[in-house]
Coordinates of C-alpha atoms in Angstrom, one line a residue:
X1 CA 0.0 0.0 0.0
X2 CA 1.5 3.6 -0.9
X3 CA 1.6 6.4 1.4
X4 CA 1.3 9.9 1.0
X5 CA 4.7 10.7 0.2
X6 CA 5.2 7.0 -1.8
X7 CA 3.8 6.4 -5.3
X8 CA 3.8 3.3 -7.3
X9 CA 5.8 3.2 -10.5
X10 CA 6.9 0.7 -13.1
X11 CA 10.7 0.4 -13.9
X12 CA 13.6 -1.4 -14.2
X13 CA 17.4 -2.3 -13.1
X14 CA 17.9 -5.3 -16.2
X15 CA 17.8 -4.2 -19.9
X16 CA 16.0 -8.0 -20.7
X17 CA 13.8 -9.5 -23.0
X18 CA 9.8 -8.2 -22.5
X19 CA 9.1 -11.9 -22.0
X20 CA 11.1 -12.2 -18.5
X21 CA 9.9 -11.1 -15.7
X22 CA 12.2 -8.6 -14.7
X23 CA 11.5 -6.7 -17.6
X24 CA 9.4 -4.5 -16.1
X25 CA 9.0 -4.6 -12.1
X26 CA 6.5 -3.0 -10.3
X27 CA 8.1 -0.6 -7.3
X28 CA 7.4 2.1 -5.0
X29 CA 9.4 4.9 -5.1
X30 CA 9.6 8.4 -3.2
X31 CA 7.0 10.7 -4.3
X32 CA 8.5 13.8 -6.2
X33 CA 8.3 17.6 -5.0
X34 CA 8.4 20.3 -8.1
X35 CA 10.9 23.1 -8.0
X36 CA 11.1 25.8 -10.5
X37 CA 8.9 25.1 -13.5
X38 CA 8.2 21.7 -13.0
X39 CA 4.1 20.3 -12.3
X40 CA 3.5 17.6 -10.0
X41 CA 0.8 15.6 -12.3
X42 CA -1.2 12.8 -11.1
X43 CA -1.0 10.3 -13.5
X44 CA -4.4 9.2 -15.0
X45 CA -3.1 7.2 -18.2
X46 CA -0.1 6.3 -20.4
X47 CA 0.9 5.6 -23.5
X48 CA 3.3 3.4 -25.5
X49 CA 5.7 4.4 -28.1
X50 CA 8.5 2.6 -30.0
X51 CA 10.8 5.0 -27.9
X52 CA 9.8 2.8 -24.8
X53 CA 10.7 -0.2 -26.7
X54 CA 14.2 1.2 -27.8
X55 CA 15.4 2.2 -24.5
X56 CA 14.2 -0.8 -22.7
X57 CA 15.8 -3.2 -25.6
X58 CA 18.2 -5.7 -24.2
X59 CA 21.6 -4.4 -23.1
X60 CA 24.5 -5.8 -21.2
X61 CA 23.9 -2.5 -18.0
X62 CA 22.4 -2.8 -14.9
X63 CA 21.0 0.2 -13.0
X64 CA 22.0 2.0 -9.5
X65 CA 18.6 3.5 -9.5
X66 CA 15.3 2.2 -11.2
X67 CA 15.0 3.3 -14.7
X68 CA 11.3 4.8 -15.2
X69 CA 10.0 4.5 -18.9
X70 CA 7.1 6.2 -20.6
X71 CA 6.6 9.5 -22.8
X72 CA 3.2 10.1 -23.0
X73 CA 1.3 11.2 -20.1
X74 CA -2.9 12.6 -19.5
X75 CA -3.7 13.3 -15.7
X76 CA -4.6 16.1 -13.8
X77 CA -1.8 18.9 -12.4
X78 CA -1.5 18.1 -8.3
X79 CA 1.3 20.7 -7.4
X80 CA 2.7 23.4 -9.3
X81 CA 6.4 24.6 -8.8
X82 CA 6.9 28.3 -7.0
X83 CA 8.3 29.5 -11.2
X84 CA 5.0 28.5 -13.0
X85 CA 2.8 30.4 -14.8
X86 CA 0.9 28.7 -17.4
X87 CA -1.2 25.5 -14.9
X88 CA -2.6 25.3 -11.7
X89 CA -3.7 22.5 -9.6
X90 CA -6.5 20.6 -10.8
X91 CA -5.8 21.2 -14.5
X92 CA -6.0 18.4 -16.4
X93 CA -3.1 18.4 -18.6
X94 CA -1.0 15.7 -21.5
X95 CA 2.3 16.1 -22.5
X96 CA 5.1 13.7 -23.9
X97 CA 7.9 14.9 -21.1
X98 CA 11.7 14.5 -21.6
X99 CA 13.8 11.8 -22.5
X100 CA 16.9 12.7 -20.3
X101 CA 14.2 12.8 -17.2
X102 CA 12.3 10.1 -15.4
X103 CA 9.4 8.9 -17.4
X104 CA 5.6 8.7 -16.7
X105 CA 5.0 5.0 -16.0
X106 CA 4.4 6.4 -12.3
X107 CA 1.9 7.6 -10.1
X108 CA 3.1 10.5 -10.1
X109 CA 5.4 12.7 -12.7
X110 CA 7.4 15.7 -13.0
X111 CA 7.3 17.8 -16.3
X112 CA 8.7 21.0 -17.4
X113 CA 5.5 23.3 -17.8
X114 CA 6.8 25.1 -21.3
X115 CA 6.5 21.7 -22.8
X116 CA 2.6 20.4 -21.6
X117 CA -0.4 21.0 -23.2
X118 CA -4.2 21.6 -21.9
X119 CA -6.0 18.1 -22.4
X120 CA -8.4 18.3 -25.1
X121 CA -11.5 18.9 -23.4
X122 CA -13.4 16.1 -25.1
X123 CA -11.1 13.2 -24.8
X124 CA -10.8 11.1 -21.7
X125 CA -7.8 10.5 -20.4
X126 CA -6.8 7.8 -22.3
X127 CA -7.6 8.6 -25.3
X128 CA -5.6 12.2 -24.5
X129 CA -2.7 9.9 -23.8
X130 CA -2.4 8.4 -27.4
X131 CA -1.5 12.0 -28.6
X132 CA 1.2 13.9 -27.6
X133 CA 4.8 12.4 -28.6
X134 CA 3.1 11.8 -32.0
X135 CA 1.3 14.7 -32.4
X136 CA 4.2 17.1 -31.4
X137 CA 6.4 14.6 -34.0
X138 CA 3.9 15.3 -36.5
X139 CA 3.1 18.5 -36.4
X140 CA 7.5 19.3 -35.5
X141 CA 8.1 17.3 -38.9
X142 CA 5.6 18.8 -41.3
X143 CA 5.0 22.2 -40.0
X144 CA 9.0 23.0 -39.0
X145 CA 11.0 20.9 -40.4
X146 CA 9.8 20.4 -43.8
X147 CA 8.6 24.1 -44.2
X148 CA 4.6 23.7 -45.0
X149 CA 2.2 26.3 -43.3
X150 CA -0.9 25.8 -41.9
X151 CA -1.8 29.0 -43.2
X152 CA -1.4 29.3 -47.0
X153 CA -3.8 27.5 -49.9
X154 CA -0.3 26.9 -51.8
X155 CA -0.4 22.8 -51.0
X156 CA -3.5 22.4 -53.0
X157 CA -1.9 20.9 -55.9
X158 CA 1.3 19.5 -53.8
X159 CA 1.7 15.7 -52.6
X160 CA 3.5 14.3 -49.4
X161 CA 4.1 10.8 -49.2
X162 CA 4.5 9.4 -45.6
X163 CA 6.4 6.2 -45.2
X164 CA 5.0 3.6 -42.1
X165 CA 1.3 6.0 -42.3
X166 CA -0.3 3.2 -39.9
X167 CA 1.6 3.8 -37.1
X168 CA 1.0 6.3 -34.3
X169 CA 2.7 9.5 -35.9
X170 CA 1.7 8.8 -39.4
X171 CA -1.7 8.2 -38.2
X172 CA -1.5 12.4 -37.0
X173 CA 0.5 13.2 -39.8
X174 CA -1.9 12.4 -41.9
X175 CA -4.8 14.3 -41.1
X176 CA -2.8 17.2 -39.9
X177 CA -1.0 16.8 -43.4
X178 CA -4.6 16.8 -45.1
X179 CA -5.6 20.0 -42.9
X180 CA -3.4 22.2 -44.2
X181 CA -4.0 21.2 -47.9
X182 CA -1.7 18.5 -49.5
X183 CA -2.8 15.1 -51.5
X184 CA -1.7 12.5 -48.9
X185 CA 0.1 9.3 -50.2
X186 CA 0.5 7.0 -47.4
X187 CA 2.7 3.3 -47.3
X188 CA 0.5 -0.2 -46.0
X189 CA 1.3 -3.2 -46.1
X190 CA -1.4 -5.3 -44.5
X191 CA -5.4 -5.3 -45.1
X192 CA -5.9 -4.0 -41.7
X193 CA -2.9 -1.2 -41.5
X194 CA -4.8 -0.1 -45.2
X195 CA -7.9 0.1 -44.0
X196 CA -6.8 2.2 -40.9
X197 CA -4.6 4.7 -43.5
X198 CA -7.6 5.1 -45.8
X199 CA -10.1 5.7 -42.7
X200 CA -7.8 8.6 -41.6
X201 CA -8.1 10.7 -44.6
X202 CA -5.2 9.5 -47.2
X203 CA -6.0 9.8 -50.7
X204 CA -3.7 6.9 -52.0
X205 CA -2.1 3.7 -50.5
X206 CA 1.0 2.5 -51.9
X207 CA 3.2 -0.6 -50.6
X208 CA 6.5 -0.3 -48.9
X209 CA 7.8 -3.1 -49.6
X210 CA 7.7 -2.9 -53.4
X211 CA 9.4 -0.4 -55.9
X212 CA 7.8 3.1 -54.8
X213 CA 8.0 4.9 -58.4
X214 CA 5.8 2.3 -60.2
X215 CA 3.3 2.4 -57.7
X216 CA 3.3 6.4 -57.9
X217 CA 2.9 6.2 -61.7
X218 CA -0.1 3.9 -61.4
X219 CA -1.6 6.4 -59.6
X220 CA -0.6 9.1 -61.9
X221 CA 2.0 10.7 -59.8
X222 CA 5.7 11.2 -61.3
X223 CA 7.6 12.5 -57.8
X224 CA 6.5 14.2 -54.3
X225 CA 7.0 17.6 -53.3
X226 CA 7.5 16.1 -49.7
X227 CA 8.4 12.7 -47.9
X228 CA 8.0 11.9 -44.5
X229 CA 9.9 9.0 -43.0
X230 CA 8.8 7.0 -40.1
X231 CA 10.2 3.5 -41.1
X232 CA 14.1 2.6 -41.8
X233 CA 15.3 5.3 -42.9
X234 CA 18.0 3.1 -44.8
X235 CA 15.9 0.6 -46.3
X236 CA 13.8 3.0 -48.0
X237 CA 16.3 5.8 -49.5
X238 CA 17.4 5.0 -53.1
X239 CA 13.1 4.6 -53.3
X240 CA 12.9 8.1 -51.6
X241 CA 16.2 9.4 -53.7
X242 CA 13.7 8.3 -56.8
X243 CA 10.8 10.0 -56.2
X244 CA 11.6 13.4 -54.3
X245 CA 10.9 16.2 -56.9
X246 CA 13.6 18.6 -57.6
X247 CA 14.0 21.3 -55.0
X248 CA 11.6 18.5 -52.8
X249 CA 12.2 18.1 -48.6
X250 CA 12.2 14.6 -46.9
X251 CA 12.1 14.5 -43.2
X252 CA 13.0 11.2 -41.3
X253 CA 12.4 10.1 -37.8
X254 CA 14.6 6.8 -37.6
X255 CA 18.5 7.0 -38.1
X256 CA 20.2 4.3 -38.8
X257 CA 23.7 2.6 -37.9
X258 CA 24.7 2.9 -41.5
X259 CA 25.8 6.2 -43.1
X260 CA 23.0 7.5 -45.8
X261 CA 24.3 8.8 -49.3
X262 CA 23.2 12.0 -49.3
X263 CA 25.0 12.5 -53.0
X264 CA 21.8 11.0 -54.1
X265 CA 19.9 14.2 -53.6
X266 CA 22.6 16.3 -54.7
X267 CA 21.7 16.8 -58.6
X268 CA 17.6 17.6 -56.9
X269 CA 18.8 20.0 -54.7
X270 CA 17.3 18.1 -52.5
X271 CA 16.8 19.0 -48.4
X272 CA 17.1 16.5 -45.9
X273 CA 16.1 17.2 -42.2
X274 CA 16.0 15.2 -39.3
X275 CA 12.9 15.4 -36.7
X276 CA 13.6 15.0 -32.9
X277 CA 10.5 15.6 -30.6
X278 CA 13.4 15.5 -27.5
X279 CA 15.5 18.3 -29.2
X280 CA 13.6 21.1 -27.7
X281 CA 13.3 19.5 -23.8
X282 CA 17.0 17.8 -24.0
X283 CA 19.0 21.2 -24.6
X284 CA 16.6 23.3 -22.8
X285 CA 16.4 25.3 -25.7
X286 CA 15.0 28.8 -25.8
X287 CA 12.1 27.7 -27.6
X288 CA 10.9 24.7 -25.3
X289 CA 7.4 27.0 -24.9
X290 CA 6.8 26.1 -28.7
X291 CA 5.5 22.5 -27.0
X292 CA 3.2 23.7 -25.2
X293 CA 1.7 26.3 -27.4
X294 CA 1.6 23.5 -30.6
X295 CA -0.3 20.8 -27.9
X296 CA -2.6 23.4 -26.8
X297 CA -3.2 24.1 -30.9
X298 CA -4.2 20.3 -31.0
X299 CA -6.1 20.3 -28.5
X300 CA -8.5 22.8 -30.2
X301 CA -7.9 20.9 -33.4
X302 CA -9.5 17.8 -31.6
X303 CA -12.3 19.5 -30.0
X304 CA -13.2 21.3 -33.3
X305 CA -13.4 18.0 -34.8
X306 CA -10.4 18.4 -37.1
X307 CA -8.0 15.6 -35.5
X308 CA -9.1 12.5 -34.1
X309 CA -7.6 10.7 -31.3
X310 CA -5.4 7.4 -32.6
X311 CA -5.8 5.1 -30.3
X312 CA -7.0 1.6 -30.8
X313 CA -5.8 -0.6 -27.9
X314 CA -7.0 0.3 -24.1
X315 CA -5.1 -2.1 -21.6
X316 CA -5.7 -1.5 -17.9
X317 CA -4.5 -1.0 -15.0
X318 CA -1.0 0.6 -15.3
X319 CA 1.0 -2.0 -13.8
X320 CA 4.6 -4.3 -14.9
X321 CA 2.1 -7.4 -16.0
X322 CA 0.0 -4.7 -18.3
X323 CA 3.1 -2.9 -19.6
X324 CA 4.9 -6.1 -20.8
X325 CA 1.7 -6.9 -22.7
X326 CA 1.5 -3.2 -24.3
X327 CA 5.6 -3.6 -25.3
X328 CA 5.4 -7.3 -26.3
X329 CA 2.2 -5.6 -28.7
X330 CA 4.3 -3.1 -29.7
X331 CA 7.6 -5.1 -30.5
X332 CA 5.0 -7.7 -32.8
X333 CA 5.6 -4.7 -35.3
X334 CA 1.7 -5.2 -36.2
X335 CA -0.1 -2.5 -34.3
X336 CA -1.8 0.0 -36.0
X337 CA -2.6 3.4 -33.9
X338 CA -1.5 3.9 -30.1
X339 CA -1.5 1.5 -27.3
X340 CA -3.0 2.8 -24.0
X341 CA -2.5 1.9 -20.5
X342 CA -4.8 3.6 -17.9
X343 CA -5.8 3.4 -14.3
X344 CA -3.5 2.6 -11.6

């Protein structure tokens, strides 16, 4: 049983396979104080990203201290530090954290305010917890990396194809992609990761694992103005180096261990850019307040009806047992949306 100043959280010492035990234990830990900007946020539900998976992955280290996972938080604000400004407590609030700070899988969480977002008013929280690290992905990759505007009718005859479209960014990078005015082309493989693509708004489906540009010309479409990567990088360049128009942007979220050959893109003048959603909280950078603004802009994008929520599996209650379910899900490579663990 926890006390007042004990919380439950889910963590662990082993880098192991999600099928042991040990995986993920169940602990109780101190319960945190904020300082400065931080929020003290009751933890109401989770979600799970490939992120999780990577940094749990197995690995010959053992830790001191229990390493907390999780980057995708919905609860309600409990304490607020004596530096912020922007929530009180009782606010219900989502947000995707920090990677270089304990994560969410806990009763209780700390986050930086400049990078948390008002829940969308007509989500619960589960379905608020599906959102965030994709959404800020999303809208970091289209909107800032790549260059398009929300704001402009200049995309209407411009195309953006989007590699790995079922999975939890692509499934908001599509329809925020199809807000702000650009024919959507998204990659499937499977009847049911398809059907999911086409239900969010994409205009064509094409296969990843085959020859991109034949597929594009079957669908009358000679090269992309814009690519969006959120599948081995790697495995899919020469295909991307194909179809890019001249003067085109691709943006990728998965680097690989191999160097890429960016001489590819040279005689297209081609940009490349890399999306991080950590960048902002890992250096602390001036503009970390951009996160928060850009969840808050969601937010009204979901309550207006614009953006739907992505999720599509609702485990509970948040405990090691559940968690090892929602990673061994994840690791199957076969889910299509967001994976959500609620309740403690």
């Amino acid at each position: 049983m926890t006390t007042q100043n004990t919380m439950k959280a889910i963590g662990l010492y082993k880098y192991l396979s999600i099928q042991h035990t040990e995986s993920l234990i169940d602990l109780e830990l101190d319960k945190p104080v904020p300082t400065g900007k931080d929020l003290l946020v009751k933890v109401k539900a989770i979600s799970i990203n490939p992120v999780d998976v990577k940094v749990r992955a197995p690995k010959d280290k053992i830790e001191s201290a229990p390493k907390i996972l999780g980057w995708d938080v919905a609860g309600v604000v409990e304490q607020a530090g004596p530096e912020c400004t922007l929530f009180k407590p009782g606010d219900e609030v989502y947000y995707a954290g920090s990677i270089t700070r304990p994560g969410g899988n806990s009763e209780y969480h700390l986050v930086d305010e400049r990078i948390t977002g008002q829940k969308p008013a007509t989500l619960d929280f589960a379905h608020a917890a599906a959102l965030p690290l994709t959404a800020i992905t999303a809208w970091e990759a289209l909107f800032e990396r790549l260059g398009i505007s929300l704001h402009t009718s200049e995309y209407a005859n411009k195309t953006i194809l989007i590699i790995g479209a079922a999975g939890g960014v692509g499934s908001i990078a599509i329809q925020l992609a199809k807000y702000a005015g650009l024919t959507v082309i998204g990659t499937a493989s499977r009847p049911e990761s398809t059907e999911w693509v086409k239900e969010l708004g994409a205009d064509h489906i094409i296969n990843h694992y085959n020859a991109f540009a034949p597929q594009l010309k079957e669908i009358g479409v000679q090269s992309v103005e814009y690519i969006l990567c959120l599948n081995s990088t790697g495995e899919h360049w020469e295909n991307m180096a194909e179809v890019i128009a001249p003067q085109g942007k691709i943006c990728s979220i998965v680097e690989e261990a191999e160097p890429l050959n960016l001489t590819l893109l040279k005689n297209k003048s081609v940009t490349f850019v890399w999306e991080f959603m950590f960048t902002r909280s890992m250096f602390q950078t001036a503009d970390m307040i951009i996160q928060h603004e850009l969840l808050n802009e969601v937010a009204q994008l979901v309550d207006s009806g614009i953006l739907r929520t992505t999720l599509t599996e609702r485990l509970t209650p948040i405990n090691a047992a559940t968690l090892r379910k929602a990673h061994a899900l994840l690791e199957s490579g076969r889910t299509v949306g967001k994976v959500v663990v609620e309740t403690f």
